PDB file of N, CA and C in Angstrom:
ATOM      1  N   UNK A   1     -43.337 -18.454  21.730  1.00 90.00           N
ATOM      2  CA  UNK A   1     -43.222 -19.310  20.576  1.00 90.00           C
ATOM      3  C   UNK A   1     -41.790 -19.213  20.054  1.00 90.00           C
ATOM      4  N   UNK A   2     -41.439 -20.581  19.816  1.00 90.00           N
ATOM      5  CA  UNK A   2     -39.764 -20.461  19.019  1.00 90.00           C
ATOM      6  C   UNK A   2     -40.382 -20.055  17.297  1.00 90.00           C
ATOM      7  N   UNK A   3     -39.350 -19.158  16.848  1.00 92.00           N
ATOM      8  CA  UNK A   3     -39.563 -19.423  15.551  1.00 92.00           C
ATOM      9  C   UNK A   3     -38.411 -19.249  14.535  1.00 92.00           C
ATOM     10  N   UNK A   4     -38.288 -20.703  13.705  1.00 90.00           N
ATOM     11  CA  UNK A   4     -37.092 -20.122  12.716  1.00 90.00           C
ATOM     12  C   UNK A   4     -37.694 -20.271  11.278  1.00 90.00           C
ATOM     13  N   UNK A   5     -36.549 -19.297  10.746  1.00 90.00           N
ATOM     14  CA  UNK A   5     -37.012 -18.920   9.082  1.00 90.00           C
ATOM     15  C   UNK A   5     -35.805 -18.966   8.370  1.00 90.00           C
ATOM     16  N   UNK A   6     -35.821 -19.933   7.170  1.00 88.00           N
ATOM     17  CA  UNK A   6     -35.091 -19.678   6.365  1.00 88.00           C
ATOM     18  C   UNK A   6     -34.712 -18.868   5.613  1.00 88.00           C
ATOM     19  N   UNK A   7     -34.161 -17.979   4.951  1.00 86.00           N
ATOM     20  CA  UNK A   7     -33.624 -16.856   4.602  1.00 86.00           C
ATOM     21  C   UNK A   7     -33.036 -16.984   3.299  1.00 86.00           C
ATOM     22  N   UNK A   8     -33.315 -17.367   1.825  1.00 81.00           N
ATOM     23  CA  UNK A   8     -32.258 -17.287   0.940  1.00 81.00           C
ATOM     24  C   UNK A   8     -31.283 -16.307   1.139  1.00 81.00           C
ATOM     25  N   UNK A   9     -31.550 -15.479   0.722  1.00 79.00           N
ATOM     26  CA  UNK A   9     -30.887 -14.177   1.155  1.00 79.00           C
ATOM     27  C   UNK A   9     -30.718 -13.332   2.227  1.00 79.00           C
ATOM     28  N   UNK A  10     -29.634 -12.520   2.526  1.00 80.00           N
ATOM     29  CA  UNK A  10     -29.894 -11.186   3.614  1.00 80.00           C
ATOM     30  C   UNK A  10     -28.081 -10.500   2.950  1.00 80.00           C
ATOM     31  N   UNK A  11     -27.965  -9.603   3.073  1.00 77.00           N
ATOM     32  CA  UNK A  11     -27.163  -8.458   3.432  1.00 77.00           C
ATOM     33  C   UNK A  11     -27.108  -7.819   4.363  1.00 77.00           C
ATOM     34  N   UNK A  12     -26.062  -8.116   5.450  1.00 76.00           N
ATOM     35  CA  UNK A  12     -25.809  -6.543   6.084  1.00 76.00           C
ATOM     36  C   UNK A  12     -25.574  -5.325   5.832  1.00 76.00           C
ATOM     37  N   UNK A  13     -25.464  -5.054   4.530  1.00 76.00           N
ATOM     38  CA  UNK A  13     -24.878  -4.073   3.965  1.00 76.00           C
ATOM     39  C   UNK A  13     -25.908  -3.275   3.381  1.00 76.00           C
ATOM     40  N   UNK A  14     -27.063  -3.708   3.211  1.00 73.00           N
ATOM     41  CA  UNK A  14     -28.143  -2.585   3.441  1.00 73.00           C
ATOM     42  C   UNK A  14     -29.700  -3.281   2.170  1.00 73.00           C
ATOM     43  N   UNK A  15     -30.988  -2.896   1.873  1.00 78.00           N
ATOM     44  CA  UNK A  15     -31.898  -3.119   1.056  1.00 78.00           C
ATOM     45  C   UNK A  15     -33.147  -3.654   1.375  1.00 78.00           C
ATOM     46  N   UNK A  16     -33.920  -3.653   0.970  1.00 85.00           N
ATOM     47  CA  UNK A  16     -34.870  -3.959   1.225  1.00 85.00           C
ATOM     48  C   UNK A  16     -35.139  -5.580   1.579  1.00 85.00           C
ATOM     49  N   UNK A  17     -34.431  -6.924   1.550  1.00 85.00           N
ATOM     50  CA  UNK A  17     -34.396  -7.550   2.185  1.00 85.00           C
ATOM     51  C   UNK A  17     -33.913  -7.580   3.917  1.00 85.00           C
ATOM     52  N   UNK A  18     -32.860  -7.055   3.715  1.00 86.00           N
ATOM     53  CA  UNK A  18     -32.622  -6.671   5.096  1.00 86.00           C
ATOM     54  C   UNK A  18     -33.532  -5.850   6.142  1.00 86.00           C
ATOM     55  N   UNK A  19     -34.078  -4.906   5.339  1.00 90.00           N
ATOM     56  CA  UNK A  19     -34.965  -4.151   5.965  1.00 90.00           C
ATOM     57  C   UNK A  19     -36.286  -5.180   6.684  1.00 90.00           C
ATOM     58  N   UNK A  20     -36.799  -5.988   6.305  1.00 89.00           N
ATOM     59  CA  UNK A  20     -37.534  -6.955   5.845  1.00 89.00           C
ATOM     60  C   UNK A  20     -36.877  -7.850   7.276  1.00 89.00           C
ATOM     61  N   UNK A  21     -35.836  -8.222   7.313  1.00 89.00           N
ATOM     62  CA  UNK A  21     -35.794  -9.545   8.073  1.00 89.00           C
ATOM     63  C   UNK A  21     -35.358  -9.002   9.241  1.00 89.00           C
ATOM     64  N   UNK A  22     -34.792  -7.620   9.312  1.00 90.00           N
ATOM     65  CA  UNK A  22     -34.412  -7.144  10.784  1.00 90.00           C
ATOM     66  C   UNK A  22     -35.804  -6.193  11.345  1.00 90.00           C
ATOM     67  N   UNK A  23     -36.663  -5.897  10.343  1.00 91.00           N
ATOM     68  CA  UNK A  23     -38.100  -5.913  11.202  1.00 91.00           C
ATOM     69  C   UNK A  23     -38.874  -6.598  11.610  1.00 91.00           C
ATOM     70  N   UNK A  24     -38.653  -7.764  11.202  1.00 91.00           N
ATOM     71  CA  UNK A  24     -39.356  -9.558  11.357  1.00 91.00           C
ATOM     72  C   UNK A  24     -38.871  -9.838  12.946  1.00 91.00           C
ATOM     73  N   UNK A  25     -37.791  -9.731  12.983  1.00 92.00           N
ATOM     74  CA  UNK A  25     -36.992  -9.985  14.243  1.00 92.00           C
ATOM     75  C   UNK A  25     -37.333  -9.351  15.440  1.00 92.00           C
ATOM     76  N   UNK A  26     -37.025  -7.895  14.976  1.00 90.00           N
ATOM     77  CA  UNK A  26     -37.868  -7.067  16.006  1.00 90.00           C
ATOM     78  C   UNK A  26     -39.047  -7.084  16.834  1.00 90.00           C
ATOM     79  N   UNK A  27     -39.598  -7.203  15.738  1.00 92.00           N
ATOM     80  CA  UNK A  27     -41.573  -7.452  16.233  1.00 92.00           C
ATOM     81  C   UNK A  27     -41.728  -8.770  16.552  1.00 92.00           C
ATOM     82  N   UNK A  28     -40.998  -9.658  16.271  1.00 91.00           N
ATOM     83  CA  UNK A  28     -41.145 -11.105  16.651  1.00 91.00           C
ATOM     84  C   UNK A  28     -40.686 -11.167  18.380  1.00 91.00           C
ATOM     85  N   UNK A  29     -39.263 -10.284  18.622  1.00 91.00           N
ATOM     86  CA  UNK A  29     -38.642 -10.281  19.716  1.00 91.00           C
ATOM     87  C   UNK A  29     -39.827  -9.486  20.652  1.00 91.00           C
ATOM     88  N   UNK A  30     -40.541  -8.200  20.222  1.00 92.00           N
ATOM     89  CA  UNK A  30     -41.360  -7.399  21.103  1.00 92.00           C
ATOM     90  C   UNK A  30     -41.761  -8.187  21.703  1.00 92.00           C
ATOM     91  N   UNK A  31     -43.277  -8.940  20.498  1.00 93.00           N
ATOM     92  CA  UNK A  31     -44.104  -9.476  20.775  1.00 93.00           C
ATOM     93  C   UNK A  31     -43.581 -11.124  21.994  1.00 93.00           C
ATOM     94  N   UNK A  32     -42.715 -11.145  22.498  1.00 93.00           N
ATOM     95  CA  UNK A  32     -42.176 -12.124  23.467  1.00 93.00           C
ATOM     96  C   UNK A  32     -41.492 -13.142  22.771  1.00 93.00           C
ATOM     97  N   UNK A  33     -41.822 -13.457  21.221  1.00 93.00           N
ATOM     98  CA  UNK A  33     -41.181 -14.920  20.821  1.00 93.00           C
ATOM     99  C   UNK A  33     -39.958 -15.086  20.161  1.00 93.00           C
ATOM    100  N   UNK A  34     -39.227 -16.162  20.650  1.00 93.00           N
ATOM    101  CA  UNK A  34     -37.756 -16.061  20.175  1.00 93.00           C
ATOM    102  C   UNK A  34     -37.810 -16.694  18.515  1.00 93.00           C
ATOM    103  N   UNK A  35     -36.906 -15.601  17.963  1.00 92.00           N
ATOM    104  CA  UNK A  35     -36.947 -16.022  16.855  1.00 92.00           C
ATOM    105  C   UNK A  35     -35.531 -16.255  16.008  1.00 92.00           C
ATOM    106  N   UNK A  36     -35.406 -16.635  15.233  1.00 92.00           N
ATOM    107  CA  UNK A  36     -34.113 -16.879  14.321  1.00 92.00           C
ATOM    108  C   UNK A  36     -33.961 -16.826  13.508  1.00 92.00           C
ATOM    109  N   UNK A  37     -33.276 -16.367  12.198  1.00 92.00           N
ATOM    110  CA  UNK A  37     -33.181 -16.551  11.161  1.00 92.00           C
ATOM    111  C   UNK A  37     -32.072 -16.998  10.718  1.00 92.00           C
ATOM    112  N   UNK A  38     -31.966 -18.056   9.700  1.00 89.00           N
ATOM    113  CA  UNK A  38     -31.169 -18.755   9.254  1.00 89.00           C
ATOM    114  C   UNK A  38     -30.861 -18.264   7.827  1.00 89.00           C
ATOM    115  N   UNK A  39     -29.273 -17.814   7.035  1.00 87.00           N
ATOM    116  CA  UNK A  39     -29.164 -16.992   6.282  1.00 87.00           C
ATOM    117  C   UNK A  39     -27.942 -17.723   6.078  1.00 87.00           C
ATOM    118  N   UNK A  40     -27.616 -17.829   4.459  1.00 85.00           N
ATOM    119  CA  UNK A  40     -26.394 -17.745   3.649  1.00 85.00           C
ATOM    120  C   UNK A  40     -25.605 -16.383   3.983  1.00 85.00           C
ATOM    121  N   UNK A  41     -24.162 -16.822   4.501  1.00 82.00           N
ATOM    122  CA  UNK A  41     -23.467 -15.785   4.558  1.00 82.00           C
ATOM    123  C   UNK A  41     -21.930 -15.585   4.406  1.00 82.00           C
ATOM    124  N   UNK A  42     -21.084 -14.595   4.384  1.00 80.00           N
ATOM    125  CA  UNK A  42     -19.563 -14.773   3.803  1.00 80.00           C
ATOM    126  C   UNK A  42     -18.584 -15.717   5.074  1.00 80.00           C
ATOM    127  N   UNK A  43     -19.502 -15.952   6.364  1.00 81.00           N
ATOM    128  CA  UNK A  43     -18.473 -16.365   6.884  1.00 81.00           C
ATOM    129  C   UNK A  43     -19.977 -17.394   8.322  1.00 81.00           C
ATOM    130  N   UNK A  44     -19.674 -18.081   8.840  1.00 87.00           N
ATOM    131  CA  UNK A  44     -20.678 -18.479  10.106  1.00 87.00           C
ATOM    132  C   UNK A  44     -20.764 -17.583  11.436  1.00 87.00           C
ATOM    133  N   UNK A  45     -21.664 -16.554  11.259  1.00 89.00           N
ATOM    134  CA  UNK A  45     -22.092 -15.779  12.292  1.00 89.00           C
ATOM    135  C   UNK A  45     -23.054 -15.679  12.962  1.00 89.00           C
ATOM    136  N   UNK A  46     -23.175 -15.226  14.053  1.00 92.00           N
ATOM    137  CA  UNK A  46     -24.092 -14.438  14.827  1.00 92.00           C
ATOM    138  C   UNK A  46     -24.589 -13.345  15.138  1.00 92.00           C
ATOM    139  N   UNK A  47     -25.684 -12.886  14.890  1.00 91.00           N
ATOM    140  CA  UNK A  47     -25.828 -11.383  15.209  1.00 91.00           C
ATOM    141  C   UNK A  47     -27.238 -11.037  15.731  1.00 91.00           C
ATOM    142  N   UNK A  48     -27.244 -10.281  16.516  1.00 92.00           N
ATOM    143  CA  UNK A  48     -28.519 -10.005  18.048  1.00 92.00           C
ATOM    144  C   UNK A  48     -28.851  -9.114  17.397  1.00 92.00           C
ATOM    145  N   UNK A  49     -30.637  -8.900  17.726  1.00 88.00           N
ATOM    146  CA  UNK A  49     -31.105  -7.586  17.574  1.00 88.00           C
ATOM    147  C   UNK A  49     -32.185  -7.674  18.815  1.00 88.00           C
ATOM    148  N   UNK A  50     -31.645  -7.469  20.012  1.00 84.00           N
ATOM    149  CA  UNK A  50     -32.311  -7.328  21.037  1.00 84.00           C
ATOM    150  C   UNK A  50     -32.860  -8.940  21.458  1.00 84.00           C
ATOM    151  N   UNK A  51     -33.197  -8.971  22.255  1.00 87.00           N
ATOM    152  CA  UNK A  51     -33.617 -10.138  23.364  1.00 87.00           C
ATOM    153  C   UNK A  51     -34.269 -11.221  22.674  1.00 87.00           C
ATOM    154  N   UNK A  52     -33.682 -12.869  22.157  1.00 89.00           N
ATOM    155  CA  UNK A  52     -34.375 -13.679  21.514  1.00 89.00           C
ATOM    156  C   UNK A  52     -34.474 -13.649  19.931  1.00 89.00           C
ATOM    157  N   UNK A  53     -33.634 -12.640  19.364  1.00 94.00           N
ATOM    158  CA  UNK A  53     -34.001 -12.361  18.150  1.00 94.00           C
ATOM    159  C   UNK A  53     -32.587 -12.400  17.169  1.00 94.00           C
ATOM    160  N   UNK A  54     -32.240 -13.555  16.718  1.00 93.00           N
ATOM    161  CA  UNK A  54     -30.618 -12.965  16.011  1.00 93.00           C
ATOM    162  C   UNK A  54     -30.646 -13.622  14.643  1.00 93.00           C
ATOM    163  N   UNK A  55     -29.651 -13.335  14.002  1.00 92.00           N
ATOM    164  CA  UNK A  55     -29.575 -13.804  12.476  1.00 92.00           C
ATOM    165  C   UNK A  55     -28.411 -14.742  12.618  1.00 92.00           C
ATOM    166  N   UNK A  56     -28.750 -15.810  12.124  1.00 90.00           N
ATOM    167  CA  UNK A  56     -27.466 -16.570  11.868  1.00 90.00           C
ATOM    168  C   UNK A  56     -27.116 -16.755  10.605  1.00 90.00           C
ATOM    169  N   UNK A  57     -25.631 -16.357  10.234  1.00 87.00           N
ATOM    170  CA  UNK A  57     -25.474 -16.671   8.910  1.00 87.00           C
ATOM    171  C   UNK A  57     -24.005 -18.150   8.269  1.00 87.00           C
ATOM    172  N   UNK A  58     -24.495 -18.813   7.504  1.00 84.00           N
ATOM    173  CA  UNK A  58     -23.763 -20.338   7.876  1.00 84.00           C
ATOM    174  C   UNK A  58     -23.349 -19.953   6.569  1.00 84.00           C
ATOM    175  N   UNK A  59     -21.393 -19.928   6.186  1.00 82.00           N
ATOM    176  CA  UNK A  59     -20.768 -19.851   4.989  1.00 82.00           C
ATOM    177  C   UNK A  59     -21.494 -20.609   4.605  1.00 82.00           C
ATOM    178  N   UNK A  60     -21.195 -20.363   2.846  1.00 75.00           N
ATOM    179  CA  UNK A  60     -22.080 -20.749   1.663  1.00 75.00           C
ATOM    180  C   UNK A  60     -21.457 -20.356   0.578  1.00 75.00           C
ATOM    181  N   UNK A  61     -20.220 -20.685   0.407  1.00 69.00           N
ATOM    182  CA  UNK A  61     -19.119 -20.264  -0.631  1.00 69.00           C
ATOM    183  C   UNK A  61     -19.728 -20.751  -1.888  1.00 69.00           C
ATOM    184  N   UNK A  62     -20.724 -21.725  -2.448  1.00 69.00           N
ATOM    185  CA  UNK A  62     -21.171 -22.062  -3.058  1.00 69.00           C
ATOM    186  C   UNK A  62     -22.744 -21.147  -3.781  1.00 69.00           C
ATOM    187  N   UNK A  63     -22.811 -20.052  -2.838  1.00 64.00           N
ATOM    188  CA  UNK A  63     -23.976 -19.573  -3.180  1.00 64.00           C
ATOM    189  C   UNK A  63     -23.797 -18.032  -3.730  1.00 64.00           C
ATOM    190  N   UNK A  64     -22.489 -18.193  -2.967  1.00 57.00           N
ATOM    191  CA  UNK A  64     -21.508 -16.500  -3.659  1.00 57.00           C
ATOM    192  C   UNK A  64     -21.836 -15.759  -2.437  1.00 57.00           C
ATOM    193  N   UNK A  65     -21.650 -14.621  -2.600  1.00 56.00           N
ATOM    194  CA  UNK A  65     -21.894 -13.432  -1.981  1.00 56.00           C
ATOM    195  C   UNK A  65     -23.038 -12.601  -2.360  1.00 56.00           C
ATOM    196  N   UNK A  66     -23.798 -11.836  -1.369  1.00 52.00           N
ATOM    197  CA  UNK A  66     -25.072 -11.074  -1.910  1.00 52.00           C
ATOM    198  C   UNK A  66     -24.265  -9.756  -1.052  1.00 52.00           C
ATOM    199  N   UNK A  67     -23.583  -8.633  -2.133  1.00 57.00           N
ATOM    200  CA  UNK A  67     -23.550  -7.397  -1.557  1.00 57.00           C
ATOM    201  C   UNK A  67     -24.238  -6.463  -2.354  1.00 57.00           C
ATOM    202  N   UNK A  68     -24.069  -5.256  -1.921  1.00 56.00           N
ATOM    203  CA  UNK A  68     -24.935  -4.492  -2.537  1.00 56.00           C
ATOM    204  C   UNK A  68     -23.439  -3.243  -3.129  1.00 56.00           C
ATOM    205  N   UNK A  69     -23.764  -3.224  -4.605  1.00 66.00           N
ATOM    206  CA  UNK A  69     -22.932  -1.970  -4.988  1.00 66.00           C
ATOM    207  C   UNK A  69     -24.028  -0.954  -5.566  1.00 66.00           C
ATOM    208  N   UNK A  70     -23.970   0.341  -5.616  1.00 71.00           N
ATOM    209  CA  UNK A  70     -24.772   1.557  -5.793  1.00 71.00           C
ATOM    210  C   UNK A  70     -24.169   2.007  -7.220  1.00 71.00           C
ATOM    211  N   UNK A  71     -24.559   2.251  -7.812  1.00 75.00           N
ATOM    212  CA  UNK A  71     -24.363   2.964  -9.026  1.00 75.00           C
ATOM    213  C   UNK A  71     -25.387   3.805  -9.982  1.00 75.00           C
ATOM    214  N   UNK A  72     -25.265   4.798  -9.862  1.00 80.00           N
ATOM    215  CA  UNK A  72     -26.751   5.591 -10.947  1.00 80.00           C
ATOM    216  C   UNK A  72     -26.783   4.655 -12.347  1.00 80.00           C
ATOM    217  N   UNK A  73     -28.238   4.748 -12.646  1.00 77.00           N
ATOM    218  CA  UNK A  73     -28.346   3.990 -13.684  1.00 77.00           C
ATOM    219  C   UNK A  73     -27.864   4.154 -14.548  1.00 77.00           C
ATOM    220  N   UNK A  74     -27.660   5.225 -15.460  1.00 83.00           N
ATOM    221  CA  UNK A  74     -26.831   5.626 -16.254  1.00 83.00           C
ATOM    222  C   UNK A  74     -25.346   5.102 -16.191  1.00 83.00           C
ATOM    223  N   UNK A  75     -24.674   4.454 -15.317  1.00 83.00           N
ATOM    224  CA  UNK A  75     -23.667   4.065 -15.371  1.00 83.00           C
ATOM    225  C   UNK A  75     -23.509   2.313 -15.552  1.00 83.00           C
ATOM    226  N   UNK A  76     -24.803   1.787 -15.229  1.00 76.00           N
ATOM    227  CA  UNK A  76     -25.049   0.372 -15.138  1.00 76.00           C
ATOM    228  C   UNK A  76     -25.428  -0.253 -16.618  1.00 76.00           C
ATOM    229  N   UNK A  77     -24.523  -1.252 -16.388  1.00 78.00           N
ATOM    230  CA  UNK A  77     -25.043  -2.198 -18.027  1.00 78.00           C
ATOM    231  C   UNK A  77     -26.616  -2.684 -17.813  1.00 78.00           C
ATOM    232  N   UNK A  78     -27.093  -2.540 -19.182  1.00 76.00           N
ATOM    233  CA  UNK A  78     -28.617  -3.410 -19.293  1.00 76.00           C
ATOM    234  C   UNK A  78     -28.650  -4.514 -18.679  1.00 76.00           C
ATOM    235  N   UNK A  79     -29.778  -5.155 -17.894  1.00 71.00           N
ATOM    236  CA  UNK A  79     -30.068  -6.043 -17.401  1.00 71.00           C
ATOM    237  C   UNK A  79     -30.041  -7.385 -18.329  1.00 71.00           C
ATOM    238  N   UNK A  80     -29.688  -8.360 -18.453  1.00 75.00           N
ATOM    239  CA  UNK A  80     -29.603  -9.541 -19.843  1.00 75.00           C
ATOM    240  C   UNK A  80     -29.984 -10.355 -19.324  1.00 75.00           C
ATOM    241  N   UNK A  81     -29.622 -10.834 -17.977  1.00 73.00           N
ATOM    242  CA  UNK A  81     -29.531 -12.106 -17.731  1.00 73.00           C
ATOM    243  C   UNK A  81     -30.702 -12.946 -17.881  1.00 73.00           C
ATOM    244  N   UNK A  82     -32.021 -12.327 -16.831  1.00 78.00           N
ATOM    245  CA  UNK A  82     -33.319 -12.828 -16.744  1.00 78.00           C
ATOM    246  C   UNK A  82     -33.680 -14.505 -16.334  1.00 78.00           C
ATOM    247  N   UNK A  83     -34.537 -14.962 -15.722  1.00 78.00           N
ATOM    248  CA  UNK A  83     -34.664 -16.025 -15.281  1.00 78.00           C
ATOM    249  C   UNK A  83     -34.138 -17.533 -15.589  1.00 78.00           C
ATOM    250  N   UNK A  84     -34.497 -17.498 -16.981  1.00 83.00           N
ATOM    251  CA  UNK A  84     -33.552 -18.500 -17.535  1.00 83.00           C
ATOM    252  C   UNK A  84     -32.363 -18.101 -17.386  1.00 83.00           C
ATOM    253  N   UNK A  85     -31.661 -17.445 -17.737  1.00 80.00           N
ATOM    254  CA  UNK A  85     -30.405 -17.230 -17.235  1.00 80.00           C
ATOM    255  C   UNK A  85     -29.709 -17.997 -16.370  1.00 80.00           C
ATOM    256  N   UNK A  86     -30.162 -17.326 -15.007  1.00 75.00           N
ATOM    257  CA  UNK A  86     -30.495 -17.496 -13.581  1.00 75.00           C
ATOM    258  C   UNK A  86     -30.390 -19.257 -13.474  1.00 75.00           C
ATOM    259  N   UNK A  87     -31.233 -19.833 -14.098  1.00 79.00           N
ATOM    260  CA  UNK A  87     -31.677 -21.134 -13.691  1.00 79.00           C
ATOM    261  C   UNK A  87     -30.536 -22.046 -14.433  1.00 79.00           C
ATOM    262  N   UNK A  88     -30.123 -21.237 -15.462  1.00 85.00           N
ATOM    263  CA  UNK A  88     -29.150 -22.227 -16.098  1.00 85.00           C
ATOM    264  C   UNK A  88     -27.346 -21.701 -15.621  1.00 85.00           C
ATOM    265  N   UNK A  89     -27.334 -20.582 -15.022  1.00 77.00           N
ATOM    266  CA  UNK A  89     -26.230 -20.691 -14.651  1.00 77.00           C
ATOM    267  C   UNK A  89     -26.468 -21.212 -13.344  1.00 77.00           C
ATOM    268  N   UNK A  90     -27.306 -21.144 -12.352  1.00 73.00           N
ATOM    269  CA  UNK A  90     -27.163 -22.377 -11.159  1.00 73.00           C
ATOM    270  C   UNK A  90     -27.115 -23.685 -11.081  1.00 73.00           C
ATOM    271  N   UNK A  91     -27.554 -24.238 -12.320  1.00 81.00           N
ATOM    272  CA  UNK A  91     -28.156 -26.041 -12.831  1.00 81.00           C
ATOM    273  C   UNK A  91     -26.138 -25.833 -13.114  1.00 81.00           C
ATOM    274  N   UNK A  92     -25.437 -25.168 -14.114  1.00 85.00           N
ATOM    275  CA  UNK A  92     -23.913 -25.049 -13.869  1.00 85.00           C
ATOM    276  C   UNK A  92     -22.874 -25.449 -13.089  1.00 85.00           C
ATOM    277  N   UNK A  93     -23.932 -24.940 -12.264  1.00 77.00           N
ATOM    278  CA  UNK A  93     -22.608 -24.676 -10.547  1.00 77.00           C
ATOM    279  C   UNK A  93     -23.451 -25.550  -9.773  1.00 77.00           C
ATOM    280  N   UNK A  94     -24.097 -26.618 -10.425  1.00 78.00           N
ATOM    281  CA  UNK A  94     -24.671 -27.268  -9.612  1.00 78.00           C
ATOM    282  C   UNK A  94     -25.795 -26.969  -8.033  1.00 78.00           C
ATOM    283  N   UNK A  95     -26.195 -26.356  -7.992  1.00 69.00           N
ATOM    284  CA  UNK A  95     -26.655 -25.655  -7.186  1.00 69.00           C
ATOM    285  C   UNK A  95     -28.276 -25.845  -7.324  1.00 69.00           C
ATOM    286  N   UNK A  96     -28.970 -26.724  -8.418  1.00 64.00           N
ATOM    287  CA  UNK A  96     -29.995 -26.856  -8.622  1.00 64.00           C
ATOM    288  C   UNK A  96     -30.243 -28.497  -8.710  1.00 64.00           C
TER     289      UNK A  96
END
């Protein structure tokens, strides 16, 4: 079976999405079927995870960057933004 999936998101750089779409791949590749995932990313790439199974990621300068920075909580500002937020700074940047 071919299979592709859209991807809002992914990071190479590490989390539980990633975790998530490079085990999708895997078990998709075991189990015989080629699969793909299609992903917003900093630049148009390719990347294999064994036989039939790769991530493609198509620039998206418009969608920003998804990296991951680490910081103990104690060092991180309160969370504010929250959904509305979210929805009204993308309706902004046009993006909605």
């Amino acid at each position: 079976m071919r299979i592709v999936d859209v991807c809002a998101f992914y990071s190479p750089a590490g989390g539980g999405v990633k975790t998530y779409v490079e085990r999708k791949l895997r078990a998709g590749a075991a189990a015989g079927h080629e699969i793909v995932v299609l992903a917003p990313g900093e630049r148009d790439d390719i990347r294999h995870f064994g036989r039939g199974a790769r991530i493609v990621t198509i620039a998206a300068p418009k969608l920003g960057r998804l990296g991951n920075r680490i910081r103990p909580t104690d060092q991180c500002e309160p969370w504010r933004f929250g959904a509305g937020g979210l929805m009204l700074n993308l309706a902004k940047r046009g993006l909605l």
